[in-house]
Amino acid sequence: MGKVGACGDNAAMESFFALLQRNVLDRQRWDTREQLRIAIVTWIERTYRRRRRQARLGRLTPVEFEAMINTAAAAA
C-alpha cells in the first residue's frame, strides 16, 4: 500500500480480482462455498499462475521458465 491517492495502490490486486470475477465467479452459480473454493483454487493453480509473466523469472511464465531450465539441464 502506498500513500493515500497514489494511483498504483491496488492496481495489481484489482486486475487479479477482475480476472477472477470474469473467469470464475461470473461463469455459473455455485451451490456451496466449498465448490466455489475449489473452483477458485483450481483456476489460480492451473491457469493464472502458469500464464502470468513474473518479474523474478525474467518476465517469463513459470511454464516457459521450467522448460528453459529442463532443456539446459538435459544438455548438461
Short mmCIF file of N, CA, C and O in Angstrom, two decimals:
data_model
loop_
_atom_site.label_atom_id
_atom_site.label_comp_id
_atom_site.label_asym_id
_atom_site.label_seq_id
_atom_site.Cartn_x
_atom_site.Cartn_y
_atom_site.Cartn_z
N MET A 1 0.84 -1.19 0.00
CA MET A 1 0.00 0.00 0.00
C MET A 1 0.87 1.24 0.00
O MET A 1 1.83 1.32 0.74
N GLY A 2 0.53 2.19 -0.81
CA GLY A 2 1.24 3.45 -0.85
C GLY A 2 0.50 4.51 -0.08
O GLY A 2 -0.37 4.23 0.74
N LYS A 3 0.81 5.72 -0.37
CA LYS A 3 0.14 6.84 0.27
C LYS A 3 -1.27 6.98 -0.30
O LYS A 3 -1.56 6.53 -1.41
N VAL A 4 -2.12 7.64 0.47
CA VAL A 4 -3.49 7.85 0.02
C VAL A 4 -3.49 8.64 -1.28
O VAL A 4 -2.77 9.63 -1.41
N GLY A 5 -4.23 8.16 -2.25
CA GLY A 5 -4.33 8.85 -3.52
C GLY A 5 -3.28 8.42 -4.55
O GLY A 5 -3.31 8.88 -5.68
N ALA A 6 -2.36 7.54 -4.17
CA ALA A 6 -1.37 7.06 -5.13
C ALA A 6 -2.08 6.18 -6.15
O ALA A 6 -2.84 5.29 -5.80
N CYS A 7 -1.81 6.41 -7.42
CA CYS A 7 -2.56 5.74 -8.48
C CYS A 7 -2.30 4.24 -8.54
O CYS A 7 -3.13 3.49 -9.02
N GLY A 8 -1.15 3.78 -8.09
CA GLY A 8 -0.83 2.36 -8.20
C GLY A 8 -1.11 1.55 -6.95
O GLY A 8 -0.65 0.42 -6.84
N ASP A 9 -1.85 2.11 -6.00
CA ASP A 9 -2.08 1.44 -4.73
C ASP A 9 -2.51 -0.01 -4.89
O ASP A 9 -1.85 -0.91 -4.41
N ASN A 10 -3.63 -0.22 -5.50
CA ASN A 10 -4.21 -1.56 -5.57
C ASN A 10 -4.35 -2.07 -7.00
O ASN A 10 -5.13 -2.97 -7.25
N ALA A 11 -3.61 -1.52 -7.91
CA ALA A 11 -3.79 -1.86 -9.32
C ALA A 11 -3.59 -3.34 -9.59
O ALA A 11 -4.38 -3.95 -10.32
N ALA A 12 -2.58 -3.94 -9.00
CA ALA A 12 -2.32 -5.37 -9.24
C ALA A 12 -3.45 -6.24 -8.70
O ALA A 12 -3.91 -7.17 -9.37
N MET A 13 -3.90 -5.93 -7.50
CA MET A 13 -4.97 -6.74 -6.91
C MET A 13 -6.30 -6.52 -7.63
O MET A 13 -7.08 -7.45 -7.82
N GLU A 14 -6.56 -5.29 -8.05
CA GLU A 14 -7.78 -5.03 -8.80
C GLU A 14 -7.78 -5.78 -10.12
O GLU A 14 -8.80 -6.32 -10.54
N SER A 15 -6.64 -5.86 -10.76
CA SER A 15 -6.52 -6.62 -12.01
C SER A 15 -6.76 -8.11 -11.76
O SER A 15 -7.49 -8.76 -12.50
N PHE A 16 -6.15 -8.64 -10.69
CA PHE A 16 -6.34 -10.05 -10.35
C PHE A 16 -7.80 -10.36 -10.08
O PHE A 16 -8.36 -11.32 -10.61
N PHE A 17 -8.45 -9.54 -9.25
CA PHE A 17 -9.84 -9.81 -8.90
C PHE A 17 -10.78 -9.62 -10.09
O PHE A 17 -11.80 -10.30 -10.20
N ALA A 18 -10.43 -8.73 -11.02
CA ALA A 18 -11.24 -8.58 -12.23
C ALA A 18 -11.16 -9.86 -13.07
O ALA A 18 -12.18 -10.33 -13.58
N LEU A 19 -9.96 -10.41 -13.20
CA LEU A 19 -9.80 -11.67 -13.93
C LEU A 19 -10.53 -12.82 -13.23
O LEU A 19 -11.18 -13.63 -13.89
N LEU A 20 -10.42 -12.87 -11.92
CA LEU A 20 -11.12 -13.90 -11.15
C LEU A 20 -12.63 -13.79 -11.34
O LEU A 20 -13.31 -14.79 -11.56
N GLN A 21 -13.14 -12.57 -11.27
CA GLN A 21 -14.57 -12.34 -11.43
C GLN A 21 -15.04 -12.82 -12.81
O GLN A 21 -16.02 -13.54 -12.93
N ARG A 22 -14.30 -12.44 -13.84
CA ARG A 22 -14.69 -12.77 -15.22
C ARG A 22 -14.56 -14.26 -15.52
O ARG A 22 -15.39 -14.84 -16.19
N ASN A 23 -13.47 -14.89 -15.03
CA ASN A 23 -13.17 -16.27 -15.42
C ASN A 23 -13.74 -17.34 -14.51
O ASN A 23 -13.83 -18.50 -14.92
N VAL A 24 -14.12 -16.98 -13.29
CA VAL A 24 -14.64 -18.00 -12.37
C VAL A 24 -16.01 -17.61 -11.84
O VAL A 24 -16.98 -18.34 -12.02
N LEU A 25 -16.11 -16.47 -11.21
CA LEU A 25 -17.32 -16.12 -10.48
C LEU A 25 -18.52 -15.88 -11.39
O LEU A 25 -19.64 -16.23 -11.03
N ASP A 26 -18.31 -15.30 -12.56
CA ASP A 26 -19.42 -15.00 -13.45
C ASP A 26 -19.80 -16.16 -14.37
O ASP A 26 -20.74 -16.04 -15.14
N ARG A 27 -19.10 -17.27 -14.29
CA ARG A 27 -19.35 -18.39 -15.20
C ARG A 27 -20.59 -19.20 -14.82
O ARG A 27 -21.25 -19.75 -15.68
N GLN A 28 -20.86 -19.33 -13.53
CA GLN A 28 -22.01 -20.13 -13.08
C GLN A 28 -22.33 -19.80 -11.64
O GLN A 28 -21.59 -19.10 -10.97
N ARG A 29 -23.46 -20.32 -11.16
CA ARG A 29 -23.81 -20.19 -9.75
C ARG A 29 -23.26 -21.40 -9.01
O ARG A 29 -23.27 -22.51 -9.54
N TRP A 30 -22.79 -21.19 -7.82
CA TRP A 30 -22.19 -22.26 -7.04
C TRP A 30 -23.15 -22.66 -5.94
O TRP A 30 -23.73 -21.82 -5.27
N ASP A 31 -23.34 -23.97 -5.75
CA ASP A 31 -24.26 -24.49 -4.74
C ASP A 31 -23.70 -24.34 -3.33
O ASP A 31 -24.44 -24.06 -2.38
N THR A 32 -22.40 -24.56 -3.18
CA THR A 32 -21.78 -24.47 -1.85
C THR A 32 -20.52 -23.62 -1.92
O THR A 32 -19.94 -23.43 -2.98
N ARG A 33 -20.11 -23.15 -0.76
CA ARG A 33 -18.86 -22.38 -0.68
C ARG A 33 -17.67 -23.28 -1.00
O ARG A 33 -16.68 -22.81 -1.55
N GLU A 34 -17.77 -24.55 -0.66
CA GLU A 34 -16.67 -25.49 -0.93
C GLU A 34 -16.46 -25.65 -2.43
O GLU A 34 -15.32 -25.68 -2.90
N GLN A 35 -17.53 -25.75 -3.21
CA GLN A 35 -17.40 -25.84 -4.67
C GLN A 35 -16.76 -24.59 -5.24
O GLN A 35 -15.90 -24.67 -6.12
N LEU A 36 -17.15 -23.44 -4.73
CA LEU A 36 -16.56 -22.18 -5.18
C LEU A 36 -15.09 -22.11 -4.81
O LEU A 36 -14.26 -21.70 -5.62
N ARG A 37 -14.75 -22.51 -3.61
CA ARG A 37 -13.36 -22.50 -3.16
C ARG A 37 -12.50 -23.37 -4.07
O ARG A 37 -11.42 -22.96 -4.51
N ILE A 38 -12.98 -24.56 -4.39
CA ILE A 38 -12.24 -25.47 -5.26
C ILE A 38 -12.08 -24.87 -6.66
O ILE A 38 -11.00 -24.95 -7.26
N ALA A 39 -13.13 -24.24 -7.17
CA ALA A 39 -13.05 -23.62 -8.49
C ALA A 39 -12.03 -22.49 -8.52
O ALA A 39 -11.25 -22.36 -9.46
N ILE A 40 -11.99 -21.69 -7.46
CA ILE A 40 -11.03 -20.58 -7.39
C ILE A 40 -9.60 -21.10 -7.31
O ILE A 40 -8.72 -20.65 -8.04
N VAL A 41 -9.37 -22.07 -6.42
CA VAL A 41 -8.02 -22.62 -6.27
C VAL A 41 -7.57 -23.28 -7.57
O VAL A 41 -6.42 -23.11 -8.01
N THR A 42 -8.46 -24.00 -8.21
CA THR A 42 -8.13 -24.66 -9.48
C THR A 42 -7.77 -23.63 -10.54
O THR A 42 -6.78 -23.80 -11.26
N TRP A 43 -8.54 -22.56 -10.64
CA TRP A 43 -8.25 -21.52 -11.63
C TRP A 43 -6.90 -20.87 -11.38
O TRP A 43 -6.11 -20.69 -12.30
N ILE A 44 -6.62 -20.58 -10.11
CA ILE A 44 -5.34 -19.94 -9.78
C ILE A 44 -4.19 -20.87 -10.12
O ILE A 44 -3.21 -20.47 -10.77
N GLU A 45 -4.26 -22.12 -9.70
CA GLU A 45 -3.15 -23.05 -9.90
C GLU A 45 -2.98 -23.49 -11.34
O GLU A 45 -1.86 -23.63 -11.82
N ARG A 46 -4.07 -23.72 -12.06
CA ARG A 46 -3.97 -24.24 -13.43
C ARG A 46 -3.83 -23.17 -14.48
O ARG A 46 -3.21 -23.41 -15.52
N THR A 47 -4.42 -22.02 -14.27
CA THR A 47 -4.46 -21.01 -15.31
C THR A 47 -3.65 -19.78 -14.96
O THR A 47 -2.69 -19.45 -15.65
N TYR A 48 -4.01 -19.10 -13.90
CA TYR A 48 -3.43 -17.80 -13.60
C TYR A 48 -1.93 -17.87 -13.36
O TYR A 48 -1.17 -17.15 -13.97
N ARG A 49 -1.49 -18.72 -12.48
CA ARG A 49 -0.08 -18.79 -12.13
C ARG A 49 0.78 -19.30 -13.27
O ARG A 49 1.95 -18.97 -13.38
N ARG A 50 0.24 -20.13 -14.12
CA ARG A 50 1.02 -20.70 -15.21
C ARG A 50 1.18 -19.74 -16.38
O ARG A 50 2.12 -19.84 -17.14
N ARG A 51 0.24 -18.81 -16.57
CA ARG A 51 0.27 -17.91 -17.72
C ARG A 51 0.81 -16.53 -17.39
O ARG A 51 1.21 -15.81 -18.29
N ARG A 52 0.79 -16.15 -16.13
CA ARG A 52 1.20 -14.81 -15.75
C ARG A 52 2.71 -14.67 -15.79
O ARG A 52 3.43 -15.48 -15.21
N ARG A 53 3.20 -13.67 -16.48
CA ARG A 53 4.64 -13.41 -16.55
C ARG A 53 5.10 -12.86 -15.21
O ARG A 53 4.45 -12.03 -14.63
N GLN A 54 6.25 -13.35 -14.74
CA GLN A 54 6.73 -12.98 -13.42
C GLN A 54 8.09 -12.32 -13.52
O GLN A 54 8.99 -12.81 -14.20
N ALA A 55 8.24 -11.21 -12.82
CA ALA A 55 9.47 -10.43 -12.86
C ALA A 55 10.66 -11.25 -12.35
O ALA A 55 11.76 -11.17 -12.90
N ARG A 56 10.47 -12.05 -11.33
CA ARG A 56 11.56 -12.85 -10.77
C ARG A 56 12.09 -13.90 -11.76
O ARG A 56 13.20 -14.38 -11.61
N LEU A 57 11.27 -14.25 -12.73
CA LEU A 57 11.68 -15.26 -13.71
C LEU A 57 12.10 -14.61 -15.02
O LEU A 57 12.11 -15.26 -16.07
N GLY A 58 12.45 -13.34 -14.99
CA GLY A 58 12.88 -12.65 -16.20
C GLY A 58 11.75 -12.41 -17.18
O GLY A 58 11.93 -12.51 -18.38
N ARG A 59 10.57 -12.11 -16.66
CA ARG A 59 9.35 -11.85 -17.45
C ARG A 59 8.90 -13.07 -18.25
O ARG A 59 8.28 -12.96 -19.29
N LEU A 60 9.25 -14.25 -17.76
CA LEU A 60 8.77 -15.50 -18.37
C LEU A 60 7.62 -16.04 -17.53
O LEU A 60 7.51 -15.75 -16.34
N THR A 61 6.78 -16.87 -18.14
CA THR A 61 5.77 -17.58 -17.36
C THR A 61 6.47 -18.73 -16.65
O THR A 61 7.54 -19.18 -17.08
N PRO A 62 5.89 -19.26 -15.58
CA PRO A 62 6.51 -20.41 -14.91
C PRO A 62 6.72 -21.60 -15.84
O PRO A 62 7.73 -22.29 -15.75
N VAL A 63 5.79 -21.84 -16.76
CA VAL A 63 5.92 -22.95 -17.69
C VAL A 63 7.11 -22.72 -18.62
O VAL A 63 7.91 -23.64 -18.87
N GLU A 64 7.26 -21.50 -19.14
CA GLU A 64 8.39 -21.18 -20.02
C GLU A 64 9.72 -21.32 -19.28
O GLU A 64 10.69 -21.85 -19.81
N PHE A 65 9.75 -20.84 -18.03
CA PHE A 65 10.96 -20.90 -17.23
C PHE A 65 11.37 -22.35 -16.96
O PHE A 65 12.54 -22.71 -17.11
N GLU A 66 10.42 -23.19 -16.57
CA GLU A 66 10.71 -24.61 -16.31
C GLU A 66 11.20 -25.30 -17.58
O GLU A 66 12.13 -26.12 -17.52
N ALA A 67 10.61 -24.98 -18.73
CA ALA A 67 11.05 -25.59 -19.99
C ALA A 67 12.50 -25.19 -20.29
O ALA A 67 13.30 -26.02 -20.72
N MET A 68 12.83 -23.93 -20.04
CA MET A 68 14.18 -23.45 -20.29
C MET A 68 15.17 -24.15 -19.36
O MET A 68 16.24 -24.59 -19.79
N ILE A 69 14.83 -24.27 -18.08
CA ILE A 69 15.70 -24.92 -17.10
C ILE A 69 15.88 -26.40 -17.43
O ILE A 69 16.98 -26.93 -17.38
N ASN A 70 14.79 -27.08 -17.78
CA ASN A 70 14.87 -28.51 -18.09
C ASN A 70 15.69 -28.75 -19.35
O ASN A 70 16.44 -29.73 -19.43
N THR A 71 15.58 -27.88 -20.34
CA THR A 71 16.37 -28.00 -21.56
C THR A 71 17.86 -27.83 -21.26
O THR A 71 18.69 -28.59 -21.74
N ALA A 72 18.18 -26.83 -20.44
CA ALA A 72 19.57 -26.58 -20.07
C ALA A 72 20.14 -27.74 -19.24
O ALA A 72 21.28 -28.15 -19.42
N ALA A 73 19.33 -28.30 -18.35
CA ALA A 73 19.77 -29.42 -17.52
C ALA A 73 19.99 -30.67 -18.36
O ALA A 73 20.93 -31.44 -18.13
N ALA A 74 19.14 -30.89 -19.34
CA ALA A 74 19.27 -32.08 -20.19
C ALA A 74 20.51 -31.96 -21.08
O ALA A 74 21.15 -32.98 -21.39
N ALA A 75 20.85 -30.75 -21.47
CA ALA A 75 22.02 -30.54 -22.32
C ALA A 75 23.32 -30.71 -21.56
O ALA A 75 24.35 -31.00 -22.15
N ALA A 76 23.27 -30.52 -20.24
CA ALA A 76 24.49 -30.60 -19.44
C ALA A 76 24.93 -32.00 -19.13
O ALA A 76 24.57 -32.99 -19.39
#
